[in-house]
Amino acid sequence: MAKVSSEDRHQYLEKIKPYRAKIQSLLKEEQEMLHIIKKDDAGAASKRLTLVSEMIFLASNYIVLGGVSLSILKLRNEEALNDCRKSLYKAVIYLEEIVSSLLDAPFSEYEERLAEIGKLSARQRYDLIRKVGLMLDLLQNAYGDNTKWKWSFVELEGRYATVAKNIIDLRAAVANTDPRSPDYEPTMYHLNLVKRLLQSAADRYREKYELSTNHTDDFKMSIHFLNALKRLHILLGERADAETLRKKVEIWAAKLELDKRKQESPPPKRD
């Protein structure tokens, strides 16, 4: 490890001062908002939306700290990156508290959760989800491929994909797929993003199963994400895509059952 000169360290500390101050301010604001919600949960969903935005901003400040560290000290700031990861987890958790964490479920099961954010436009929902995704991409790029957090990101990506789906008012979205709708563009962008995220989450969970854990629960999660994607295709009337997913689910489920039998069967006896 290269030795850091006192001059470089001083330059680094001076450069990060405003970001450190903003981080402390955001953390204080978060605690104050949580206290308000605990004291009076009226309008809690709107308040949690504020928390989501603050956590995204907080994560961006940690990313800057990491970038300054690399630029001046030539060192990766693991503490800043870990704090960024925690901030993004909190952003996703606050979203889950608003729109639910249900994955393969009919819209009717969580529709009421969206009532309190009913005034949020299709564009605003899409932009918020994009911001979370951008920060997640920046964080993973900052960590690089060889990181101990590689497989833990699979869960975060999956939870992000789920809230990205659940924040959409699917009843309005079906109508907004009409090109004449003023919300056509953000709705289509959001739906296409969710489709990619659900498929990616399925692939990542299967990759985690095959290359890391060999835990059937990970394979089951990959199939849950495929089923959620199939449900979305059905809702949107995309029959060919839904049928393709149905066949894929059958193949993956058969593979899972075969693997489970292999794991449960006793090892061959030796003579």
XYZ file of C-alpha atoms in Angstrom:
271
model
C 0.000 0.000 0.000
C 1.370 3.379 -1.037
C 2.208 5.747 1.809
C -0.053 8.798 2.020
C 1.816 12.066 2.466
C 0.686 14.563 5.083
C 0.103 17.089 2.301
C -2.227 14.721 0.435
C -4.071 13.847 3.637
C -4.551 17.523 4.444
C -5.798 18.215 0.928
C -8.205 15.273 1.210
C -9.610 16.384 4.569
C -10.132 19.921 3.300
C -11.831 18.683 0.131
C -14.339 16.465 1.957
C -15.312 18.992 4.646
C -18.504 20.237 2.920
C -19.582 16.678 2.109
C -18.994 15.523 5.683
C -21.066 18.454 6.906
C -23.890 17.590 4.523
C -23.790 13.953 5.586
C -24.169 14.901 9.236
C -27.022 17.241 8.348
C -28.859 14.538 6.385
C -28.437 11.967 9.150
C -29.853 14.456 11.648
C -32.799 15.229 9.355
C -33.486 11.504 8.977
C -33.704 10.988 12.738
C -35.944 14.022 13.127
C -38.307 12.758 10.422
C -38.434 9.273 11.953
C -39.301 10.862 15.289
C -42.119 12.817 13.638
C -43.495 9.670 11.983
C -43.346 7.756 15.261
C -45.151 10.562 17.073
C -47.828 11.027 14.400
C -48.144 8.635 11.449
C -50.552 10.866 9.518
C -49.119 11.319 6.044
C -46.406 8.779 6.838
C -46.048 7.663 3.215
C -45.301 11.200 2.015
C -42.816 11.660 4.829
C -41.100 8.402 3.930
C -40.838 9.594 0.340
C -38.862 12.523 1.710
C -36.652 10.036 3.550
C -36.074 8.090 0.329
C -34.892 11.250 -1.431
C -32.652 12.125 1.505
C -31.101 8.651 1.538
C -30.366 8.918 -2.185
C -28.690 12.286 -1.580
C -26.832 10.818 1.390
C -25.572 7.933 -0.742
C -24.376 10.386 -3.402
C -22.279 12.219 -0.805
C -20.642 8.966 0.266
C -19.877 8.217 -3.393
C -18.165 11.597 -3.651
C -16.072 10.791 -0.566
C -14.986 7.572 -2.239
C -14.114 9.384 -5.453
C -12.074 12.053 -3.677
C -10.202 9.349 -1.766
C -9.270 7.575 -4.993
C -8.303 10.826 -6.699
C -6.120 12.300 -3.948
C -5.050 9.397 -1.721
C -5.140 6.677 -4.393
C -7.054 4.561 -1.858
C -10.525 3.064 -1.940
C -12.550 4.395 0.985
C -14.256 1.211 2.206
C -15.986 3.010 5.065
C -17.626 5.519 2.727
C -18.721 2.781 0.325
C -20.177 0.699 3.155
C -22.065 3.736 4.444
C -23.331 4.332 0.914
C -24.560 0.731 0.726
C -26.368 1.135 4.055
C -27.977 4.374 2.843
C -29.304 2.656 -0.272
C -30.662 -0.202 1.826
C -32.521 2.362 3.917
C -33.894 4.038 0.782
C -35.263 0.685 -0.390
C -36.637 -0.152 3.068
C -38.478 3.180 3.246
C -39.955 2.431 -0.181
C -41.014 -1.019 1.009
C -42.786 0.596 3.952
C -44.737 2.730 1.477
C -45.545 0.334 -1.371
C -44.941 -3.091 0.262
C -42.308 -5.721 -0.456
C -44.735 -8.151 -2.125
C -43.165 -9.763 -5.169
C -45.379 -12.237 -7.015
C -48.729 -10.867 -5.879
C -51.792 -9.358 -7.566
C -51.953 -5.574 -7.566
C -55.110 -5.678 -5.456
C -53.093 -6.965 -2.490
C -51.055 -3.767 -2.190
C -53.124 -1.245 -4.152
C -54.356 0.501 -0.995
C -50.753 1.170 0.035
C -50.378 3.486 -2.962
C -53.405 5.627 -2.115
C -51.409 8.006 0.073
C -48.974 8.763 -2.744
C -51.734 8.973 -5.335
C -50.729 12.518 -6.296
C -47.262 11.345 -7.305
C -47.169 11.436 -11.104
C -45.953 8.633 -13.335
C -42.917 10.778 -14.174
C -42.101 11.405 -10.515
C -42.329 7.692 -9.690
C -40.081 6.777 -12.590
C -37.533 9.478 -11.801
C -37.338 8.398 -8.148
C -36.738 4.768 -9.075
C -34.124 5.770 -11.652
C -32.223 7.764 -9.042
C -32.051 4.755 -6.724
C -30.857 2.587 -9.606
C -28.220 5.100 -10.651
C -26.779 5.199 -7.142
C -26.785 1.412 -6.990
C -24.850 1.251 -10.266
C -22.351 3.870 -9.079
C -21.814 1.993 -5.829
C -21.189 -1.350 -7.503
C -18.793 0.287 -9.950
C -16.950 1.882 -7.027
C -16.589 -1.482 -5.296
C -15.441 -3.242 -8.457
C -15.859 -6.921 -9.288
C -13.594 -8.335 -6.599
C -15.518 -7.426 -3.485
C -16.811 -9.426 -0.545
C -20.188 -7.732 -1.058
C -20.673 -9.191 -4.555
C -23.358 -11.675 -3.594
C -25.013 -9.486 -0.961
C -25.869 -7.076 -3.772
C -28.168 -9.754 -5.206
C -30.633 -9.223 -2.363
C -30.449 -5.432 -2.632
C -30.984 -5.582 -6.396
C -33.955 -7.894 -5.909
C -35.577 -5.681 -3.308
C -34.968 -2.665 -5.530
C -36.626 -4.442 -8.468
C -39.620 -5.246 -6.261
C -40.246 -1.674 -5.092
C -39.640 -0.408 -8.626
C -42.587 -2.594 -9.641
C -44.765 -1.877 -6.639
C -44.566 1.915 -6.862
C -46.331 1.796 -10.239
C -50.076 2.339 -10.160
C -50.739 -0.630 -12.417
C -54.387 0.242 -13.027
C -53.364 3.635 -14.353
C -50.352 2.123 -16.117
C -52.494 -0.128 -18.296
C -54.420 2.931 -19.526
C -51.191 4.899 -19.913
C -49.793 2.369 -22.397
C -52.043 4.129 -24.913
C -49.724 6.454 -26.907
C -52.354 9.199 -26.609
C -51.945 9.310 -22.825
C -49.888 12.259 -21.482
C -48.168 9.762 -19.164
C -47.338 7.321 -21.961
C -43.587 7.994 -22.101
C -42.688 7.752 -18.369
C -45.045 4.786 -17.960
C -43.455 2.820 -20.798
C -39.946 3.678 -19.620
C -40.839 2.567 -16.096
C -42.507 -0.676 -17.194
C -39.586 -1.568 -19.468
C -37.154 -0.837 -16.643
C -39.098 -3.062 -14.245
C -39.153 -5.905 -16.764
C -35.365 -5.701 -17.091
C -34.910 -5.495 -13.313
C -37.129 -8.508 -12.601
C -35.343 -10.609 -15.228
C -31.950 -9.465 -13.944
C -32.915 -10.314 -10.355
C -33.983 -13.796 -11.466
C -30.708 -14.326 -13.304
C -28.635 -12.992 -10.406
C -30.303 -15.215 -7.822
C -29.730 -18.255 -10.024
C -26.111 -17.192 -10.558
C -25.696 -16.835 -6.794
C -27.149 -20.323 -6.332
C -24.930 -21.964 -8.917
C -21.668 -20.115 -8.265
C -21.796 -19.392 -4.547
C -24.342 -20.798 -2.109
C -25.941 -23.888 -3.677
C -28.898 -23.017 -1.421
C -32.211 -23.949 -3.009
C -33.817 -20.868 -1.424
C -31.789 -18.729 -3.835
C -33.037 -20.777 -6.786
C -36.605 -20.454 -5.471
C -36.189 -16.680 -5.335
C -35.052 -16.635 -8.952
C -38.261 -18.447 -9.921
C -40.364 -16.026 -7.835
C -38.918 -13.158 -9.862
C -39.733 -14.931 -13.120
C -43.306 -15.468 -11.925
C -43.590 -11.788 -10.978
C -42.419 -10.843 -14.463
C -44.897 -13.285 -16.017
C -47.707 -11.750 -13.948
C -46.760 -8.297 -15.243
C -46.784 -9.498 -18.865
C -50.241 -11.015 -18.352
C -51.565 -7.781 -16.846
C -50.269 -5.818 -19.822
C -51.762 -8.291 -22.288
C -48.355 -9.425 -23.534
C -49.375 -13.028 -24.113
C -46.355 -14.195 -26.101
C -43.929 -12.913 -23.453
C -46.047 -14.444 -20.688
C -46.031 -17.808 -22.456
C -42.251 -17.656 -22.884
C -41.917 -16.985 -19.143
C -44.316 -19.820 -18.319
C -42.134 -22.299 -20.186
C -38.980 -20.886 -18.609
C -40.472 -21.212 -15.129
C -41.318 -24.850 -15.833
C -37.759 -25.582 -16.944
C -36.209 -23.807 -13.956
C -38.633 -25.464 -11.527
C -37.788 -28.886 -12.946
C -34.085 -28.135 -12.560
C -34.682 -27.053 -8.966
C -36.544 -30.269 -8.112
C -33.800 -32.361 -9.679
C -31.139 -30.531 -7.672
C -33.161 -30.911 -4.468
C -33.431 -34.683 -4.981
C -29.688 -34.902 -5.580
C -29.000 -32.964 -2.376
C -31.406 -35.078 -0.352
C -30.245 -38.452 -1.651
C -27.693 -40.244 0.581
C -24.119 -40.606 -0.708
C -23.308 -43.968 -2.331
C -21.989 -46.617 0.019
C -18.415 -47.720 -0.362
C -17.536 -51.392 -0.433
